[in-house]
Coordinates of C-alpha atoms in Angstrom, one line a residue:
X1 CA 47.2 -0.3 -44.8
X2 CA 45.1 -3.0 -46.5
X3 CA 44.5 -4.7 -43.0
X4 CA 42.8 -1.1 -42.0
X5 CA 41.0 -0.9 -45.3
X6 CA 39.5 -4.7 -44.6
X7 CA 38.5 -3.5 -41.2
X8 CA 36.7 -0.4 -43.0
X9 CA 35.1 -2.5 -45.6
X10 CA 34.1 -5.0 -42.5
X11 CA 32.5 -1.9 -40.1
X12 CA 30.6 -0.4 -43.8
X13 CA 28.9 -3.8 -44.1
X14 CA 28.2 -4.1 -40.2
X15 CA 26.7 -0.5 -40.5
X16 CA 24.3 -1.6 -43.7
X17 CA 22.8 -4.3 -42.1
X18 CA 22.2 -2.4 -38.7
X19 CA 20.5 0.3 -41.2
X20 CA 18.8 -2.2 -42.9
X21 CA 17.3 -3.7 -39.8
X22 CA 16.7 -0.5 -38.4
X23 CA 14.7 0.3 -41.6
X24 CA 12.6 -3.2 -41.0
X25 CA 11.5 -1.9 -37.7
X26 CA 10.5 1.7 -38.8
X27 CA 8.2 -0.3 -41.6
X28 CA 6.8 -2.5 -38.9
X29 CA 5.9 1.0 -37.1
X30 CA 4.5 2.4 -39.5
X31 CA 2.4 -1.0 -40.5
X32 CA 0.9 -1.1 -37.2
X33 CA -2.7 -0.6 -36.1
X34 CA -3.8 1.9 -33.7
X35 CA -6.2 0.5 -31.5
X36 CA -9.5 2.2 -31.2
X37 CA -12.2 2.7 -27.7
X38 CA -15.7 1.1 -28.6
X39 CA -18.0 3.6 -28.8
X40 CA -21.2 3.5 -26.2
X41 CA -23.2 4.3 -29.3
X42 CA -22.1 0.6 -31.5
X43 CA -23.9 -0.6 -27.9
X44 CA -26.9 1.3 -27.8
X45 CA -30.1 0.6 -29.8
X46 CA -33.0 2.6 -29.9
X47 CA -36.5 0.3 -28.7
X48 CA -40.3 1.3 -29.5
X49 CA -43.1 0.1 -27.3
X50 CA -46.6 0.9 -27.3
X51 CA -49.3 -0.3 -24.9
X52 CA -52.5 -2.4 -25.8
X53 CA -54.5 -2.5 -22.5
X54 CA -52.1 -4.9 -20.0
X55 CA -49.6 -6.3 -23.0
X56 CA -46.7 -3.8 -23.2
X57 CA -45.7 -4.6 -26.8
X58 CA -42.2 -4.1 -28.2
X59 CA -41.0 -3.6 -31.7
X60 CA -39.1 -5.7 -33.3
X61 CA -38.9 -5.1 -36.8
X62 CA -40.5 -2.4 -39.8
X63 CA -40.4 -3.6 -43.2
X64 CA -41.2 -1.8 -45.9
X65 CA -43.9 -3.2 -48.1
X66 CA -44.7 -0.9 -50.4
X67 CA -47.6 1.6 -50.5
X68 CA -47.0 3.5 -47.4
X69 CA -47.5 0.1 -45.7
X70 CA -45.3 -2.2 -43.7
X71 CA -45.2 -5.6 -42.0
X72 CA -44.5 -4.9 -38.6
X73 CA -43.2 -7.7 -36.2
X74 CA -43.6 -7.6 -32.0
X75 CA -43.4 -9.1 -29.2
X76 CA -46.0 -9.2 -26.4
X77 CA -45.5 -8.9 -22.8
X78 CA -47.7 -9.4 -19.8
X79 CA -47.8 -10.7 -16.2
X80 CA -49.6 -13.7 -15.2
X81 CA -50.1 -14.2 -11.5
X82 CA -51.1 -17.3 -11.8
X83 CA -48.1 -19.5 -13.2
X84 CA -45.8 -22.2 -12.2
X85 CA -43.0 -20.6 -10.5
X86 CA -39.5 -22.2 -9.0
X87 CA -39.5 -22.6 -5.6
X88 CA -37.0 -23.1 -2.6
X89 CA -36.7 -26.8 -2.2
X90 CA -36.7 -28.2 1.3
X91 CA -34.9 -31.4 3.0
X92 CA -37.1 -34.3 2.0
X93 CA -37.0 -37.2 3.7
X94 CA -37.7 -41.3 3.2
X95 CA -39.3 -43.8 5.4
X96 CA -41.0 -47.0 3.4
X97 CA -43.2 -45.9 0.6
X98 CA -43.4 -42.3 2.1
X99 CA -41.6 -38.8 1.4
X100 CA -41.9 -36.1 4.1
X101 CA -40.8 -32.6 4.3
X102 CA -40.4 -31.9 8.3
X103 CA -43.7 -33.9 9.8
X104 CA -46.0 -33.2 6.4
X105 CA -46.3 -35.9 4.2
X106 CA -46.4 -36.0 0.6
X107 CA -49.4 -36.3 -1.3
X108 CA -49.8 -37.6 -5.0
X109 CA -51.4 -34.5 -6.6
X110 CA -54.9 -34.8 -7.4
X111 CA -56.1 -37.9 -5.1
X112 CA -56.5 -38.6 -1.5
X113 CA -55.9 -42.1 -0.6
X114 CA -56.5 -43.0 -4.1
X115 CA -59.7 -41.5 -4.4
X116 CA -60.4 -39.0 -6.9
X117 CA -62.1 -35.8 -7.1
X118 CA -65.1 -37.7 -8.9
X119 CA -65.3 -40.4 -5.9
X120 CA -65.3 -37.8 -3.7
X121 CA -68.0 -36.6 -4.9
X122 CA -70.3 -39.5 -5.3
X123 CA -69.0 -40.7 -1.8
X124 CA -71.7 -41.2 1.1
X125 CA -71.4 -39.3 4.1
X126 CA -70.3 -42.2 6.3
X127 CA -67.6 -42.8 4.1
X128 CA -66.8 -39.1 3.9
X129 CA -66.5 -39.2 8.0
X130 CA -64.0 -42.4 7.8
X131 CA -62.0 -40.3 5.0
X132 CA -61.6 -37.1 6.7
X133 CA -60.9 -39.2 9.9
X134 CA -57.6 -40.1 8.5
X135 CA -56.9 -36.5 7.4
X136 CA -56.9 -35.4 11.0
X137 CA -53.1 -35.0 11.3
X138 CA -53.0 -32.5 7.8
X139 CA -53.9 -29.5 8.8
X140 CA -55.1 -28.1 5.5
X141 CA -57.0 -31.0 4.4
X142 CA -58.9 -31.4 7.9
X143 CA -60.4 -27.9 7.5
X144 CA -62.2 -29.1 4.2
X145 CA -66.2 -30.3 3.5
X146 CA -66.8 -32.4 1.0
X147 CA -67.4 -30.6 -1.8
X148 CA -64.3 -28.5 -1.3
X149 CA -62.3 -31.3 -1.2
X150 CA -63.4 -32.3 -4.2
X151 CA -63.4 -28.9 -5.4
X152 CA -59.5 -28.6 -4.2
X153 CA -59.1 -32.5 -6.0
X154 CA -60.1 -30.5 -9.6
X155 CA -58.2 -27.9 -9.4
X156 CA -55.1 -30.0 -8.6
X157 CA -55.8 -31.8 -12.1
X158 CA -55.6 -28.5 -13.6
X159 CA -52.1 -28.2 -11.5
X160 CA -50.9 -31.0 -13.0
X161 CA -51.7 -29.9 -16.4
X162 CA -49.3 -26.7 -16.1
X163 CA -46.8 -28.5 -14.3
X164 CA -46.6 -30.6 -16.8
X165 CA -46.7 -28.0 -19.6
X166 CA -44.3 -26.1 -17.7
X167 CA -41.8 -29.4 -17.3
X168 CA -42.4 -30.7 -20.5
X169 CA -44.1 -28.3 -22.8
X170 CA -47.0 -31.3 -22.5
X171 CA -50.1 -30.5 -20.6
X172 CA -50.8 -34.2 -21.1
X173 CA -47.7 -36.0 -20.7
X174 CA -48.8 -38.0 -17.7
X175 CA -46.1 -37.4 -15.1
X176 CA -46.8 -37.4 -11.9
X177 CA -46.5 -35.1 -9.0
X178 CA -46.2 -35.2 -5.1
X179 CA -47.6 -31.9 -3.6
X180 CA -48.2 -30.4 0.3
X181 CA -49.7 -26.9 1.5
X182 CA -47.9 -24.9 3.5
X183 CA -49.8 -21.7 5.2
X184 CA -49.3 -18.3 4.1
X185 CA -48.7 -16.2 7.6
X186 CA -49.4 -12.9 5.8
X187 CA -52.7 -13.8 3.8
X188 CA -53.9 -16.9 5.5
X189 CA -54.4 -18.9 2.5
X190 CA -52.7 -22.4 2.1
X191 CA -49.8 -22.3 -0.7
X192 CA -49.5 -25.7 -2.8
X193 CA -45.6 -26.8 -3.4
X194 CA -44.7 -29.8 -5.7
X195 CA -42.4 -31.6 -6.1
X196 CA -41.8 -34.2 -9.4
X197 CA -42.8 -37.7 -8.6
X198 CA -40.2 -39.3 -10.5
X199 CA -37.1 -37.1 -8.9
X200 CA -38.6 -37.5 -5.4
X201 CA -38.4 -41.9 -5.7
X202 CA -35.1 -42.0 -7.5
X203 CA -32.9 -44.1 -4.5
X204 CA -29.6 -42.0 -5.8
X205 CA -30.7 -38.9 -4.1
X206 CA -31.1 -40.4 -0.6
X207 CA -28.7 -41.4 1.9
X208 CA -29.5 -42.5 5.3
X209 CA -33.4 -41.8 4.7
X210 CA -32.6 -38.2 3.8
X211 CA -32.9 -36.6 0.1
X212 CA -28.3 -35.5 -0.2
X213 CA -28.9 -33.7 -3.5
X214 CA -31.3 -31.4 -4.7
X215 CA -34.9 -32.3 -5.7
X216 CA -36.5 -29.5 -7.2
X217 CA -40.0 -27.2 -6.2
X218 CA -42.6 -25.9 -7.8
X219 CA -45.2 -23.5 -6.6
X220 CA -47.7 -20.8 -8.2
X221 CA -46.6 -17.6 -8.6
X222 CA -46.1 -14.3 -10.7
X223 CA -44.1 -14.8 -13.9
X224 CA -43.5 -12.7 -17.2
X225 CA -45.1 -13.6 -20.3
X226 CA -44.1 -13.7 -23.9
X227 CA -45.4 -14.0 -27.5
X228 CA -44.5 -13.2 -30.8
X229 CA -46.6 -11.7 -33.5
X230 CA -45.2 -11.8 -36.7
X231 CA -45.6 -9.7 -40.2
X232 CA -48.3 -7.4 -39.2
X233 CA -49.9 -4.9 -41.8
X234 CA -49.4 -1.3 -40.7
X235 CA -48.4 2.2 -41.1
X236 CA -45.9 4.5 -39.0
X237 CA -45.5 7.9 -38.7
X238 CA -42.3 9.8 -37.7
X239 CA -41.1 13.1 -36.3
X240 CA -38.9 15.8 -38.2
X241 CA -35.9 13.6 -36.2
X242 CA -36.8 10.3 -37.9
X243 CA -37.8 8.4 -35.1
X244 CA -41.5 6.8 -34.8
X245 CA -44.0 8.5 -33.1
X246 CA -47.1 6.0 -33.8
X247 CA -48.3 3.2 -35.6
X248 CA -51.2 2.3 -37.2
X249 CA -52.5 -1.6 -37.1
X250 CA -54.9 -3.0 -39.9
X251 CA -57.3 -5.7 -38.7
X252 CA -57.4 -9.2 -40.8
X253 CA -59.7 -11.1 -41.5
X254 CA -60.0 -15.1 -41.0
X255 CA -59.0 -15.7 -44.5
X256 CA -55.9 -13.6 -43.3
X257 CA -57.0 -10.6 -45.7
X258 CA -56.1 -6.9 -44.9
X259 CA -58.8 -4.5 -44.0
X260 CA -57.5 -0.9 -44.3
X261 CA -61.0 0.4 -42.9
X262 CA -60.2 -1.6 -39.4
X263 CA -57.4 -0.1 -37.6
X264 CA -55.9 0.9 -34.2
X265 CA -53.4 3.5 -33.9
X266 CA -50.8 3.3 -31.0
X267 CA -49.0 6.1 -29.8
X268 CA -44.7 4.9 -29.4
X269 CA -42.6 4.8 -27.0
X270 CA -38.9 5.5 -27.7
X271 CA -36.2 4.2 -25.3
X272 CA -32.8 3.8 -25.3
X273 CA -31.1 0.6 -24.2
X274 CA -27.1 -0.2 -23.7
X275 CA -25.8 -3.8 -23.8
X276 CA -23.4 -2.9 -20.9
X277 CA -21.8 -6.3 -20.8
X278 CA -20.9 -6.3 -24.3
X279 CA -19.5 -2.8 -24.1
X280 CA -17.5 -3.9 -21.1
X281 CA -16.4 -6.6 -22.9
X282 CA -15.4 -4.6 -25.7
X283 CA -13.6 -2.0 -23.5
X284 CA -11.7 -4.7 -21.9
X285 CA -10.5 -5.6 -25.3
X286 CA -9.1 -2.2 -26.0
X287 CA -7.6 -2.1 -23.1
X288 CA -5.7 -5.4 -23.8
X289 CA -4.9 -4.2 -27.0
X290 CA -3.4 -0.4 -26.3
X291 CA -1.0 -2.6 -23.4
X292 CA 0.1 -4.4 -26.0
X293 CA 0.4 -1.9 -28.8
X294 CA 2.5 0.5 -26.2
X295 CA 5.1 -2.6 -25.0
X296 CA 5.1 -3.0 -29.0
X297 CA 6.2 0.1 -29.5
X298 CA 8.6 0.2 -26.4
X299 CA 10.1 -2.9 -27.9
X300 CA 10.8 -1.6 -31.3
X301 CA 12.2 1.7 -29.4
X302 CA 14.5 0.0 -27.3
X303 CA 15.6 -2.0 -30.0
X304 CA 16.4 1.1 -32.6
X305 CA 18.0 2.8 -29.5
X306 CA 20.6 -0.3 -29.5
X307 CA 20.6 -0.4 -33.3
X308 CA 21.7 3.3 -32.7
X309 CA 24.6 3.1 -30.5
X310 CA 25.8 0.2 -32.2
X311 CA 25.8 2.5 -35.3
X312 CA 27.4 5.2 -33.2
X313 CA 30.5 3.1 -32.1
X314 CA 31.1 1.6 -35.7
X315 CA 30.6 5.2 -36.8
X316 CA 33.6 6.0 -34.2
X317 CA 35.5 2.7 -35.1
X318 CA 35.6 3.7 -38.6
X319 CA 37.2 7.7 -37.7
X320 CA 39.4 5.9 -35.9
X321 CA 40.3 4.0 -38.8
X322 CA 40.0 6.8 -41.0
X323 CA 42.9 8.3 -39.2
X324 CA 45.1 5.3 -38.8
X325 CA 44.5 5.4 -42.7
X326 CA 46.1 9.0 -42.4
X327 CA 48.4 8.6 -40.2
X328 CA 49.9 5.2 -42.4
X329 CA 49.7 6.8 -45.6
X330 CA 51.5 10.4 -44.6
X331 CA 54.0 8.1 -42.7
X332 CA 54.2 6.4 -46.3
X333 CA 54.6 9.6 -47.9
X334 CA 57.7 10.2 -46.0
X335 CA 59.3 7.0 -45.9
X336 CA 59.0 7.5 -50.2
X337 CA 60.0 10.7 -50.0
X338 CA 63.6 9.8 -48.2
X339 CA 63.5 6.6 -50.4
X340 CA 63.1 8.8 -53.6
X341 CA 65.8 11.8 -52.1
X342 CA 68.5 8.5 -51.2
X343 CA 68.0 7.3 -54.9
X344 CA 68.3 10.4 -56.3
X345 CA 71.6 11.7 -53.7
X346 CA 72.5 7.7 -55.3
X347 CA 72.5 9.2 -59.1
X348 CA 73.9 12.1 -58.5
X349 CA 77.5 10.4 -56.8
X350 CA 77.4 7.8 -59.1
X351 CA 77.1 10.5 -62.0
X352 CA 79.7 12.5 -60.5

C-alpha cells in the first residue's frame, strides 16, 4: 500500500508541473500581439499645387504665424529644353593622340585646330580657305562660313560652362571636353555629344585601341527643374472640409519687408499621392508577421494538446491506482477481520 501511495504522490507532482506549464503557455497567449494590415491611408498624403505661368509650384509646408498670416514654403518646377542631358555612350576608339567614335573624330570643345572662336574671327580669308580645307572630311563643320564657325566656337564655350556646372556644380572649373555632331534624321539639325576629356585619355579604359568600359555622354536635351522657396508670407483659405482652396502671396521688398497691399492669389490644387513601395513594404511585413503569429499559435496548440494527454493518462494512471488502493485496503480489511475472529475464537478456548 505505501508503494501505491508513493506512485500517487509521484503522478500528483507529474500532473502539477504539466498544469503549471500548461498555465505558462496560456499566459504567453494571451501576452501575444495581434499583428495589424497597414492602412493605405498611413501611405497617402494629401499635396497642393498651384500654377504661376510655366512653374507648377508645390506646397510644402504652412506655418502658422500669427495674424491670419503664415510662412509658406514651396518648391518650383519647370522644364528646360535646353539642359545637359545623359546620353547613350558609343564604342570609342584610340589611335595616337586621337579618339574616334566609328570614322568621326573627336574634337576638343570650343577650338578647331587650336584656334579659337576669337581667331576665327580675326582670320584672313586665305587662311580661312586653308582651315576649312582640312575640315573637308567633317561633315558638319564643312557646311560652315566663317562667321558661323565662329559663331558655333561661342556657343561651345557656353557648352562647356554647363557641362561643367552640370559635372561639377562649377561653371568655371576648367575641365575639358571632347565633342562631335551627329545629324538629327527627323529635324535636320546637327546634335552636339560630349564626352569628358579626362575619362576619354585615361589608358585603363582601353584595350587593343578600343575604349572596354564605359566612358560616359553628354548631350542637350529636356530636363525637369527644381527650386526651393522658403518662408513665404501669405494667407490661405479653406473649404467647409478643411482642405485649402487658395493662397494668397505678399510681395517683399529688397530689404526683405512684407507688403500686405502687393499680393497674388493662387487658386490650389488638391491631390492625393500613395507611397506604394512603402505600403508594399509594410504589407509584406504583416504578412511575415501573421505566418509567424499563426505557427506561434499552432506551436503553443500542439504543445497544450500533448500537455493534455499526458494529463489524461496520469489522470488514468492515478484511477488505476486509486483502485489498487481499494482493492489492497478491502483485501486488508479482511485479512484483519479473520485475524481479529482467530484471536478472538483463541480467547474464547483458552477461557473455556
Amino acid at each position: 500500500k505505501n508503494n501505491v501511495e508513493f506512485e500517487g504522490q509521484q503522478i500528483n507532482q507529474q500532473r502539477t508541473t504539466l498544469s503549471n506549464e500548461s498555465a505558462s503557455y496560456y499566459s504567453e497567449l494571451c501576452n501575444m500581439s495581434v499583428p495589424t494590415p497597414p492602412s493605405v491611408d498611413d501611405y497617402t498624403k494629401v499635396s497642393y499645387t498651384f500654377n504661376d505661368g510655366a512653374l507648377t509650384n508645390t506646397v510644402t509646408s504652412m506655418i502658422a504665424k500669427g495674424n491670419n498670416q503664415y510662412s509658406i514654403s514651396y518648391i518650383q518646377q519647370w522644364q528646360d529644353d535646353y539642359s545637359i542631358v545623359s546620353a547613350s555612350s558609343s564604342l570609342i576608339s584610340k589611335e595616337n593622340n586621337t579618339y574616334k567614335v566609328g570614322t568621326t573624330e573627336l574634337r576638343a570643345l570650343g577650338s578647331i585646330n587650336g584656334k579659337s572662336a576669337a581667331d576665327i574671327k580675326n582670320m584672313t580669308t586665305a587662311d580661312f580657305d586653308a582651315l576649312k580645307l582640312g575640315l573637308s572630311n567633317d561633315k558638319y563643320l564643312s557646311t560652315l562660313e566663317q562667321d558661323q564657325l565662329a559663331d558655333l566656337l561661342e556657343q561651345e564655350e557656353y557648352y562647356q560652362k554647363m557641362l561643367n556646372e552640370n559635372k561639377f556644380n562649377n561653371p568655371n572649373s576648367g575641365d575639358e571636353w571632347y565633342v562631335r555632331y551627329v545629324k538629327d534624321t527627323t529635324k535636320g539639325n546637327y546634335v552636339p555629344y560630349f564626352y569628358q576629356k579626362d575619362e576619354v585619355e585615361d589608358p585603363d579604359k582601353y584595350n587593343q585601341g578600343y575604349a572596354v568600359s564605359t566612358i560616359n555622354c553628354y548631350s542637350i536635351g529636356s530636363s525637369t527643374k527644381t527650386k526651393e522657396v522658403l518662408n513665404q508670407i501669405g494667407t490661405v483659405e479653406k473649404d467647409s472640409s478643411g482642405r485649402y482652396i487658395s493662397l494668397t502671396l505678399y510681395e517683399t521688398d529688397a530689404k526683405g519687408n512684407v507688403d500686405t497691399n502687393k499680393y497674388t492669389t493662387y487658386s490650389l490644387t488638391t491631390s492625393t499621392s500613395t507611397d506604394e513601395e512603402a505600403y508594399n513594404d509594410a504589407m509584406n511585413q504583416y504578412n511575415y508577421d501573421q505566418n509567424q503569429y499563426d505557427k506561434k499559435i499552432q506551436d503553443i496548440n500542439s504543445k497544450l494538446e500533448i500537455i493534455q494527454s499526458q494529463d489524461k493518462s496520469l489522470e488514468l494512471n492515478l484511477k488505476q491506482l486509486d483502485t489498487e488502493e481499494n482493492a489492497i485496503s478491502t483485501e486488508i480489511d479482511a485479512v484483519k477481520k479473520v485475524i481479529s475472529k482467530n484471536v478472538e475464537s483463541s480467547f474464547k478456548t483458552f477461557n473455556a
